[in-house]
Tab-separated table of C-alpha atoms in Angstrom:
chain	number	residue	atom	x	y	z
A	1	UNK	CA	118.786	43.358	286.914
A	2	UNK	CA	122.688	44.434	287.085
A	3	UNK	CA	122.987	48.106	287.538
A	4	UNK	CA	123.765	49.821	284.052
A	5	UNK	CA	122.801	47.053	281.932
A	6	UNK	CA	121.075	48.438	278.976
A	7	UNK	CA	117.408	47.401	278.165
A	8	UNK	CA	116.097	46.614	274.713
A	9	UNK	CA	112.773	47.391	273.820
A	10	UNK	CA	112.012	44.428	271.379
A	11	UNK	CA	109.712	42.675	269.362
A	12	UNK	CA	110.761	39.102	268.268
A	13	UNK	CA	109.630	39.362	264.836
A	14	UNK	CA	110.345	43.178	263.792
A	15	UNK	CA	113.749	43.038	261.420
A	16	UNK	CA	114.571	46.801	263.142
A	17	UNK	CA	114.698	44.971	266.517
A	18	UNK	CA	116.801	42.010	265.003
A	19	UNK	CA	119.368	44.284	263.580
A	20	UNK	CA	119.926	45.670	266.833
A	21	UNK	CA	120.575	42.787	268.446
A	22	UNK	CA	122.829	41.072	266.085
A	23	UNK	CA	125.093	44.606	266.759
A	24	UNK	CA	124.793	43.493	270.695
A	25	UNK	CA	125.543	39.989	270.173
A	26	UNK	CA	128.838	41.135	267.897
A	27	UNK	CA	129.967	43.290	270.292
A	28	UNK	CA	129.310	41.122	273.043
A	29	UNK	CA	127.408	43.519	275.371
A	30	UNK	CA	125.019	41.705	277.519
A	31	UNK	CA	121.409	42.899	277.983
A	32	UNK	CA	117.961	42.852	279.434
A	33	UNK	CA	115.068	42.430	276.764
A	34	UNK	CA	111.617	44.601	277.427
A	35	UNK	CA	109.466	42.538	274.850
A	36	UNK	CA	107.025	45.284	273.461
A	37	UNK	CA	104.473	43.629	270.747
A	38	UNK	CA	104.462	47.000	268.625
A	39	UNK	CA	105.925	47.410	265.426
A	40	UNK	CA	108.449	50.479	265.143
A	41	UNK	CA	109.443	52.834	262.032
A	42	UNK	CA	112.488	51.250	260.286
A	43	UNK	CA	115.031	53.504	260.143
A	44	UNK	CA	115.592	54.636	263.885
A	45	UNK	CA	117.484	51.592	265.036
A	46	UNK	CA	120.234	52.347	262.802
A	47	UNK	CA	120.618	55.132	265.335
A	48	UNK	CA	120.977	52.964	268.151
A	49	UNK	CA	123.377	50.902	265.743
A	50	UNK	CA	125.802	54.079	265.427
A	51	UNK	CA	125.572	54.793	268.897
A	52	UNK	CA	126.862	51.088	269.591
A	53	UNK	CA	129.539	51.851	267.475
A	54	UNK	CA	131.219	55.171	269.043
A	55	UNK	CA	130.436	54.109	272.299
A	56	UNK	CA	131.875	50.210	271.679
A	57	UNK	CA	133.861	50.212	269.043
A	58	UNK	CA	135.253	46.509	269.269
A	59	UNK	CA	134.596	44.540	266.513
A	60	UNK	CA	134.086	47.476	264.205
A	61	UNK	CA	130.463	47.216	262.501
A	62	UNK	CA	132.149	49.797	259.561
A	63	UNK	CA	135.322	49.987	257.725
A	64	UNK	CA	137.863	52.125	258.199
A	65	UNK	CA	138.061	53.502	254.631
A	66	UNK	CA	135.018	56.356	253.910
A	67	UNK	CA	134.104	55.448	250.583
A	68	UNK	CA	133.350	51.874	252.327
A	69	UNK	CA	131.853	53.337	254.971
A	70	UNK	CA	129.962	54.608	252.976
A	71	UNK	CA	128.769	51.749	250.526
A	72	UNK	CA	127.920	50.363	253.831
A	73	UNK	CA	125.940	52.802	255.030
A	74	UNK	CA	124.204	53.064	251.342
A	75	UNK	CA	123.517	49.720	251.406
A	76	UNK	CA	122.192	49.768	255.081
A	77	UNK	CA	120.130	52.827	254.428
A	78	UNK	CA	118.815	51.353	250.962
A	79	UNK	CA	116.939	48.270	253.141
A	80	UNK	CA	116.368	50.319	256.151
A	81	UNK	CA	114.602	53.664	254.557
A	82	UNK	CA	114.215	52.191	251.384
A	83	UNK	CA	112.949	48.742	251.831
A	84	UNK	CA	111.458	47.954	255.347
A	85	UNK	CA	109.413	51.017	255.866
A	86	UNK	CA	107.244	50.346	252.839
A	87	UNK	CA	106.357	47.144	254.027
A	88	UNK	CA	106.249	46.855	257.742
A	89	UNK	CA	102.736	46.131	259.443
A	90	UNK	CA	101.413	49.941	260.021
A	91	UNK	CA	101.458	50.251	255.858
A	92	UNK	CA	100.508	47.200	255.495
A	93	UNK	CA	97.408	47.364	257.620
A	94	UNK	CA	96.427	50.857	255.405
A	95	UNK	CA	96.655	49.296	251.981
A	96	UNK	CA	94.097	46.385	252.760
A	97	UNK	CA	94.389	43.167	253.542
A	98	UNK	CA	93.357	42.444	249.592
A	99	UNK	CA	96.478	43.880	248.246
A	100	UNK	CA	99.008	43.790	250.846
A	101	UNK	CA	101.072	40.564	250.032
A	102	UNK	CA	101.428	41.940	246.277
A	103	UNK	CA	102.574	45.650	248.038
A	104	UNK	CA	105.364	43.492	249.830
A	105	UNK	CA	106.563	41.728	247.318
A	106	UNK	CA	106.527	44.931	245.042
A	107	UNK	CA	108.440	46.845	248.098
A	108	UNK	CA	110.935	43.893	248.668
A	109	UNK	CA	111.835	42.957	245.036
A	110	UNK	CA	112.437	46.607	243.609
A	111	UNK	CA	114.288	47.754	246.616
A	112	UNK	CA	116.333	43.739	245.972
A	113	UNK	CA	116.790	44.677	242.236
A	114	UNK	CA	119.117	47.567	243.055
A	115	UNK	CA	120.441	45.995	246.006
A	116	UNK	CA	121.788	43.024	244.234
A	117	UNK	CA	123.410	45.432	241.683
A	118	UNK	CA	125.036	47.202	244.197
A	119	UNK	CA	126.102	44.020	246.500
A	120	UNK	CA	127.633	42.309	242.967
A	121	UNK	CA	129.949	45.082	243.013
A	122	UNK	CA	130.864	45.924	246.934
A	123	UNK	CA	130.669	42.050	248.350
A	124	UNK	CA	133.304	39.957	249.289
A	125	UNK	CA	131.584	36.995	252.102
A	126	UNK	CA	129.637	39.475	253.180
A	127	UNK	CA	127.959	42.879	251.764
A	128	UNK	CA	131.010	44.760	251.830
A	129	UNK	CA	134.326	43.186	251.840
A	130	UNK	CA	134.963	40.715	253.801
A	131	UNK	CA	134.215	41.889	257.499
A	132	UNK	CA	130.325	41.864	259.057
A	133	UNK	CA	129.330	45.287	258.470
A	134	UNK	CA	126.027	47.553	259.476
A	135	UNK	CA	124.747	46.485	256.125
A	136	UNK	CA	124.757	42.835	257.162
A	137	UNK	CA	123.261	43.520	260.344
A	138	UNK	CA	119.879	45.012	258.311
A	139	UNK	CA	120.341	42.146	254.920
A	140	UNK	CA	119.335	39.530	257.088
A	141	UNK	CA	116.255	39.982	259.023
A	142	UNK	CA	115.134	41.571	255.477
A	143	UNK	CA	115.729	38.678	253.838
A	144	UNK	CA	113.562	36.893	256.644
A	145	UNK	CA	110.923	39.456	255.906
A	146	UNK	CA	111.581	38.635	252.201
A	147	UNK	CA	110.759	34.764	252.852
A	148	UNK	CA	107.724	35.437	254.787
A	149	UNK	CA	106.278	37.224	252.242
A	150	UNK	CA	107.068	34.360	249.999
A	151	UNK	CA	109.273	36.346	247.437
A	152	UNK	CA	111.176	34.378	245.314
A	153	UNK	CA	114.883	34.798	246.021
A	154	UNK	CA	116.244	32.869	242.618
A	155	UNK	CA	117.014	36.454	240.893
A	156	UNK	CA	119.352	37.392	243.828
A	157	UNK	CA	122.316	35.154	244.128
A	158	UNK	CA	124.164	37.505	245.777
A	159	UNK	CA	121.920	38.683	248.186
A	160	UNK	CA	120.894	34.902	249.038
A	161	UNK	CA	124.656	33.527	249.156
A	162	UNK	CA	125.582	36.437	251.912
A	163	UNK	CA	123.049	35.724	253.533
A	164	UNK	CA	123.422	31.836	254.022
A	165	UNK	CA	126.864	32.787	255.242
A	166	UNK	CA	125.546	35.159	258.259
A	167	UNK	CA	122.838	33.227	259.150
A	168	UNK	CA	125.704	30.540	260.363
A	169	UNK	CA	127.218	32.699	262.406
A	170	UNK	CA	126.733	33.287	266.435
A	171	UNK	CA	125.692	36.415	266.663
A	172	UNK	CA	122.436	35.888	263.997
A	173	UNK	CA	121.842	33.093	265.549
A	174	UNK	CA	121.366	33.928	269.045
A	175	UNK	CA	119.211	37.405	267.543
A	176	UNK	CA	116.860	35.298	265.547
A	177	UNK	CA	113.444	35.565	265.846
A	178	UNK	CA	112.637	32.000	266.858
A	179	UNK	CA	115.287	32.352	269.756
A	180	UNK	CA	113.851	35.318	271.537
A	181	UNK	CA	112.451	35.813	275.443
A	182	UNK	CA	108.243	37.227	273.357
A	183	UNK	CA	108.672	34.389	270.588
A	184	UNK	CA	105.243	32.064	270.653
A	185	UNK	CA	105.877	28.159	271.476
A	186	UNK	CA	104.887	27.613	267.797
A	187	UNK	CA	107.367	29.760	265.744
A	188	UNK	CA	110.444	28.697	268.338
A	189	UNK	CA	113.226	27.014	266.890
B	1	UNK	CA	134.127	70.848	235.045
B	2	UNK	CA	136.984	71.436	237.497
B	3	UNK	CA	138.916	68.236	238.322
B	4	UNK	CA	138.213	66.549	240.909
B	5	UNK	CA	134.985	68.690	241.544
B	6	UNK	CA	132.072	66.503	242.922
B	7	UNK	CA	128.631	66.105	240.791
B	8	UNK	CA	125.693	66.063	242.883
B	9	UNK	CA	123.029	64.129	240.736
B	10	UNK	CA	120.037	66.101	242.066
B	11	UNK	CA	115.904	66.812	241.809
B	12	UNK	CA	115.244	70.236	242.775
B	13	UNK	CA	112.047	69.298	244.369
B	14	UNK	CA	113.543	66.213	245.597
B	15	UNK	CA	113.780	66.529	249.549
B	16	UNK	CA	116.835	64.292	249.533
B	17	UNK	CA	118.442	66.073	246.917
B	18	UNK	CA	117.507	68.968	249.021
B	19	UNK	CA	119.257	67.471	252.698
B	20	UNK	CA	122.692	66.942	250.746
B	21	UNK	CA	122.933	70.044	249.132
B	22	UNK	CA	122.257	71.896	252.313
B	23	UNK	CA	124.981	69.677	253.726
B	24	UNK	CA	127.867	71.197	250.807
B	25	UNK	CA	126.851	74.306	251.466
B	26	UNK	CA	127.338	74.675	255.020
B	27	UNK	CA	130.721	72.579	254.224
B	28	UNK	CA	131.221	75.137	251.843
B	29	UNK	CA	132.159	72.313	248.856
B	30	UNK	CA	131.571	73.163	244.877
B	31	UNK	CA	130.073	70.864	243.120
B	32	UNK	CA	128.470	70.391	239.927
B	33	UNK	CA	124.639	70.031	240.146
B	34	UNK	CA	123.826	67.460	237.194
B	35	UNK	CA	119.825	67.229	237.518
B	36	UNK	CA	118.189	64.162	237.415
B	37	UNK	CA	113.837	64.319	237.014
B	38	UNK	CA	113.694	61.116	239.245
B	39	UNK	CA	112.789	60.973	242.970
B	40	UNK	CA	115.313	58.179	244.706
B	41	UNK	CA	114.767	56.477	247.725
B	42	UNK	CA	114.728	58.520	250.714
B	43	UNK	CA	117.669	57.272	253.429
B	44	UNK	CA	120.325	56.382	250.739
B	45	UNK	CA	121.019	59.917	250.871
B	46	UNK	CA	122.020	60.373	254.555
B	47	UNK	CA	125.546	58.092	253.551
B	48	UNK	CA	126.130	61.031	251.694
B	49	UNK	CA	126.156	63.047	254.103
B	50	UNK	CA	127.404	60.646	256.557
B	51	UNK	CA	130.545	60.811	254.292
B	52	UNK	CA	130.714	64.545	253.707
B	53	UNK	CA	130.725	64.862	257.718
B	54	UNK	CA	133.743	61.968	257.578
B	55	UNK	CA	136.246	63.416	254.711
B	56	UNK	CA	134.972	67.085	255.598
B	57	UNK	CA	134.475	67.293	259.589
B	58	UNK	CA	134.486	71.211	259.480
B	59	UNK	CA	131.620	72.606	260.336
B	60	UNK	CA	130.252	69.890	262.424
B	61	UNK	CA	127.231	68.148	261.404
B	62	UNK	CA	127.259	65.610	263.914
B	63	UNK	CA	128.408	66.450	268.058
B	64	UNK	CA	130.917	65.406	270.135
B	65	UNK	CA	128.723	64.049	272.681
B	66	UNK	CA	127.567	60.234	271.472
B	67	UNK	CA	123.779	60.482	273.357
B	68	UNK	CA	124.004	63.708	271.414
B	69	UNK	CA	124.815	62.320	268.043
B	70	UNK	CA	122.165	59.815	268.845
B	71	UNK	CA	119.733	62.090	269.122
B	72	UNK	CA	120.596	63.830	265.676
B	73	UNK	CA	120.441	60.077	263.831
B	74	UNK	CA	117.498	59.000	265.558
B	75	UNK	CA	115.436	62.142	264.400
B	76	UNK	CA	116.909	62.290	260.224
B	77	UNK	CA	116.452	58.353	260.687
B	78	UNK	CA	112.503	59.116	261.624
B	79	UNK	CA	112.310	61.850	258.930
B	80	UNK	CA	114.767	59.862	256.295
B	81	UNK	CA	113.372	56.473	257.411
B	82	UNK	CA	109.900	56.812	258.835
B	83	UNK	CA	108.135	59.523	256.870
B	84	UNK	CA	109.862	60.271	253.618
B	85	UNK	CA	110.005	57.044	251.918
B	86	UNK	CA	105.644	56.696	252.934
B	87	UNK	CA	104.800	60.052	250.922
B	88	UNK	CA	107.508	59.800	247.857
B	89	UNK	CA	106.601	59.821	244.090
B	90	UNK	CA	106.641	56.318	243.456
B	91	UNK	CA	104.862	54.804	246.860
B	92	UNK	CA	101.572	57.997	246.167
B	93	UNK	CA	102.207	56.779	242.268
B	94	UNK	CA	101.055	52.641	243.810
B	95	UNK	CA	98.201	54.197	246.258
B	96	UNK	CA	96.531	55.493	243.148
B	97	UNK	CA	95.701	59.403	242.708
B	98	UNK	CA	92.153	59.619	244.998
B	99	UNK	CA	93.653	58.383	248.023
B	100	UNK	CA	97.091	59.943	247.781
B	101	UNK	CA	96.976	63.378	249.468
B	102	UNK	CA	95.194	61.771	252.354
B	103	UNK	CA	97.735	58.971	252.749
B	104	UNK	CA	100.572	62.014	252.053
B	105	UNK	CA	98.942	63.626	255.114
B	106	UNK	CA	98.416	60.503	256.929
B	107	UNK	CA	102.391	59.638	256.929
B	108	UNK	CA	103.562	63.358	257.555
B	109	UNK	CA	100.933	63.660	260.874
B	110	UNK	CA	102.263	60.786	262.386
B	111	UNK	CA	105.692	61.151	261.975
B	112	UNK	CA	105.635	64.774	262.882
B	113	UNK	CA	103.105	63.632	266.213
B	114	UNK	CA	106.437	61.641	267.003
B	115	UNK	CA	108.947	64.216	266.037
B	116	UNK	CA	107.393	67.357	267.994
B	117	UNK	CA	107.286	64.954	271.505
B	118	UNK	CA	111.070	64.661	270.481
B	119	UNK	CA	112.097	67.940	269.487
B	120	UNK	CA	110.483	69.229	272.560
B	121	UNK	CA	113.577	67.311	275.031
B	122	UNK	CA	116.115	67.324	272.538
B	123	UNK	CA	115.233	71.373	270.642
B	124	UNK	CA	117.313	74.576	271.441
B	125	UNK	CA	117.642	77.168	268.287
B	126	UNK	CA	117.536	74.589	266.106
B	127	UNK	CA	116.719	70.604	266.414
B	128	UNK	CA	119.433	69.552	268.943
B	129	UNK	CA	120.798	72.342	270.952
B	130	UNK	CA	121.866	75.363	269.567
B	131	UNK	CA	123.948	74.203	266.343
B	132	UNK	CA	122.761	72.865	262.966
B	133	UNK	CA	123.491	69.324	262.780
B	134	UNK	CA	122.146	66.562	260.269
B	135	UNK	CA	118.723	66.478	261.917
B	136	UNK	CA	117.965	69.603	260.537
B	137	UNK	CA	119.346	69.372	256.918
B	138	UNK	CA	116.276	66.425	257.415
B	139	UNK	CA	114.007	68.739	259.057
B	140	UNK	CA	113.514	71.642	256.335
B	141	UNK	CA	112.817	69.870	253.329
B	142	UNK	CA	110.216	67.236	255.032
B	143	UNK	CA	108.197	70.193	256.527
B	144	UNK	CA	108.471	71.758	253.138
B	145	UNK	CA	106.965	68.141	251.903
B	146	UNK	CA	104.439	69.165	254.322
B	147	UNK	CA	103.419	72.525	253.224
B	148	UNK	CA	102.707	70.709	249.476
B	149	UNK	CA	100.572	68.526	250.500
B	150	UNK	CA	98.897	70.796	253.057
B	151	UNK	CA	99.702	69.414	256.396
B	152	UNK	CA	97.749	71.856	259.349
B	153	UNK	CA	101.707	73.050	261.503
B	154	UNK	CA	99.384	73.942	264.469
B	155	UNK	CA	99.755	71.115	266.303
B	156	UNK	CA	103.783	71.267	266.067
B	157	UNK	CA	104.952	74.719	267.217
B	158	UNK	CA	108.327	73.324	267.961
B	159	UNK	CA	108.905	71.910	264.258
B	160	UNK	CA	107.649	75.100	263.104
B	161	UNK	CA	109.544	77.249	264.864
B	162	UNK	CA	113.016	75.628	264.186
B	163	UNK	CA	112.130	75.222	260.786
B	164	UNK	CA	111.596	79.184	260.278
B	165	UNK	CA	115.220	79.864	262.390
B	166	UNK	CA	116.694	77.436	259.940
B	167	UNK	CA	114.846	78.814	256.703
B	168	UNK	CA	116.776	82.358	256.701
B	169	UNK	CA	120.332	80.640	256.697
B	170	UNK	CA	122.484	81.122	254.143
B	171	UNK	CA	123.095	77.421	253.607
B	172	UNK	CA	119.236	76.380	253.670
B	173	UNK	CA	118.485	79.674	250.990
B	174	UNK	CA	121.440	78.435	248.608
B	175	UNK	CA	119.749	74.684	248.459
B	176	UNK	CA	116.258	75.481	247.796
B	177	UNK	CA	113.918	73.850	245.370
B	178	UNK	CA	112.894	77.056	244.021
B	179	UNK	CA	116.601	77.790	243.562
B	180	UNK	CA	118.452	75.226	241.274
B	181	UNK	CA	119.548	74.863	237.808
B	182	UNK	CA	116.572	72.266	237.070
B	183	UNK	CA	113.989	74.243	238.794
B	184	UNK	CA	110.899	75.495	236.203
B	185	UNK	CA	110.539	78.995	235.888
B	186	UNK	CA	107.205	79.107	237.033
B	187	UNK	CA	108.410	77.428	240.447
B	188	UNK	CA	111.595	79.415	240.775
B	189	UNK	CA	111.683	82.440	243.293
């Protein structure tokens, strides 16, 4: 391992550790990945997002204007503390396995109601204008978490068309899931 | 109504409403309080602040120091993030009312088990060093959460301790539930 290369402590399949790395594949900073099979709380990668930011600050992952700063940081928070911590596997595993792919769905499609409000009026290609932002770094892997728990995506044309134009691009697809060092043989891709 | 003055939509028990307004006080910005009886979703409001600390730098909110400002983000992200949005209105409204203090307690114990390990390397007078920075406009109203649904503070001396320095300043007295225009009389004090 090259001295001062930074470690991330991921999980293939946790949307917190995707979002992360799509911010180190963007800003092209190479590191070594310490695959831990534990499910974190949401919101603290978005600290590790802002730190990437002042520390790296080529491509910018916000605008330079505050009021779209902070629609993007609305947005991101809105999936991040909104969204993903009501269904991520710790709550999931305390409301019963009887009722937990209804308590998904119920998490993911209210928290997708607003956010397809907002996005209709902040988008451009992507969530906010026309530059990858923070808040496309945390749409994506929750629209992954949205199709795995089989939510249907037809009411949210906005959210689905931004994200078919990330998931083309490099840096969410070298971060995805099926592409990482702890993915299983069978989900690889 | 002033021009130009900003309109905080707010919940006086709210402990998001709660963060921002201890964020324009300590800013030292007037603003029209127009209450709202609705409880949001917990992160959105740290963009708020996020822009207050952008278009109003003085005081600080945030430090200089990036592993520093880290530090601030990761602990409002665990509060804003990981432990807010698992004991709000609407998620103890889906658990169903014999099960809800328990799961209330349940979120609060292990986010604060988290947060005390944390405080305890990062903690001076107040969350992270000696100046009040965004992790403690996070910090007040969540132990105050706390308190209502009768969390035992034993185990976290350090949360308790900064949360009683921070309780007697001015900005933190100004913002209190018990204090604003939509709080009931019974509550108010």
């Amino acid at each position: 391992m090259q001295a001062g290369k930074p470690i991330l402590y991921s999980y293939f399949r946790s949307s917190c550790s995707w979002r992360v790395r799509i911010a180190l594949a963007l800003k092209g900073i190479d590191y070594e990945t310490v695959p831990i099979n534990l499910i974190k709380d949401g919101g603290q990668q978005l600290a590790i997002i802002e730190y990437l930011e002042e520390t790296r600050p080529t491509p910018q992952l916000l605008p330079q204007d505050p009021k779209k700063r902070a629609s993007v940081r609305m947005i991101s928070d809105l999936i991040a503390g909104g969204i993903q911590p009501l269904q991520n596997l710790s709550v999931l595993k305390q409301v019963g396995e009887e009722i937990q792919l209804t308590w998904a769905q119920n998490a993911i499609t209210s928290g997708f109601n607003a956010l397809e409000q907002i996005l209709q009026s902040t988008a451009g290609i992507y969530c906010v204008g026309d530059e990858v932002t923070m808040a496309d770094l945390c749409l994506v892997p929750q629209v992954a978490n949205a199709e795995r728990f089989k939510v249907d995506l037809t009411p949210y044309p906005t959210i689905s068309s931004i994200n078919k134009r990330l998931l083309v691009l490099e840096a969410f697809q070298v971060s995805h899931p099926c592409r990482q060092p702890d993915t299983p043989t069978e989900l690889r891709a």
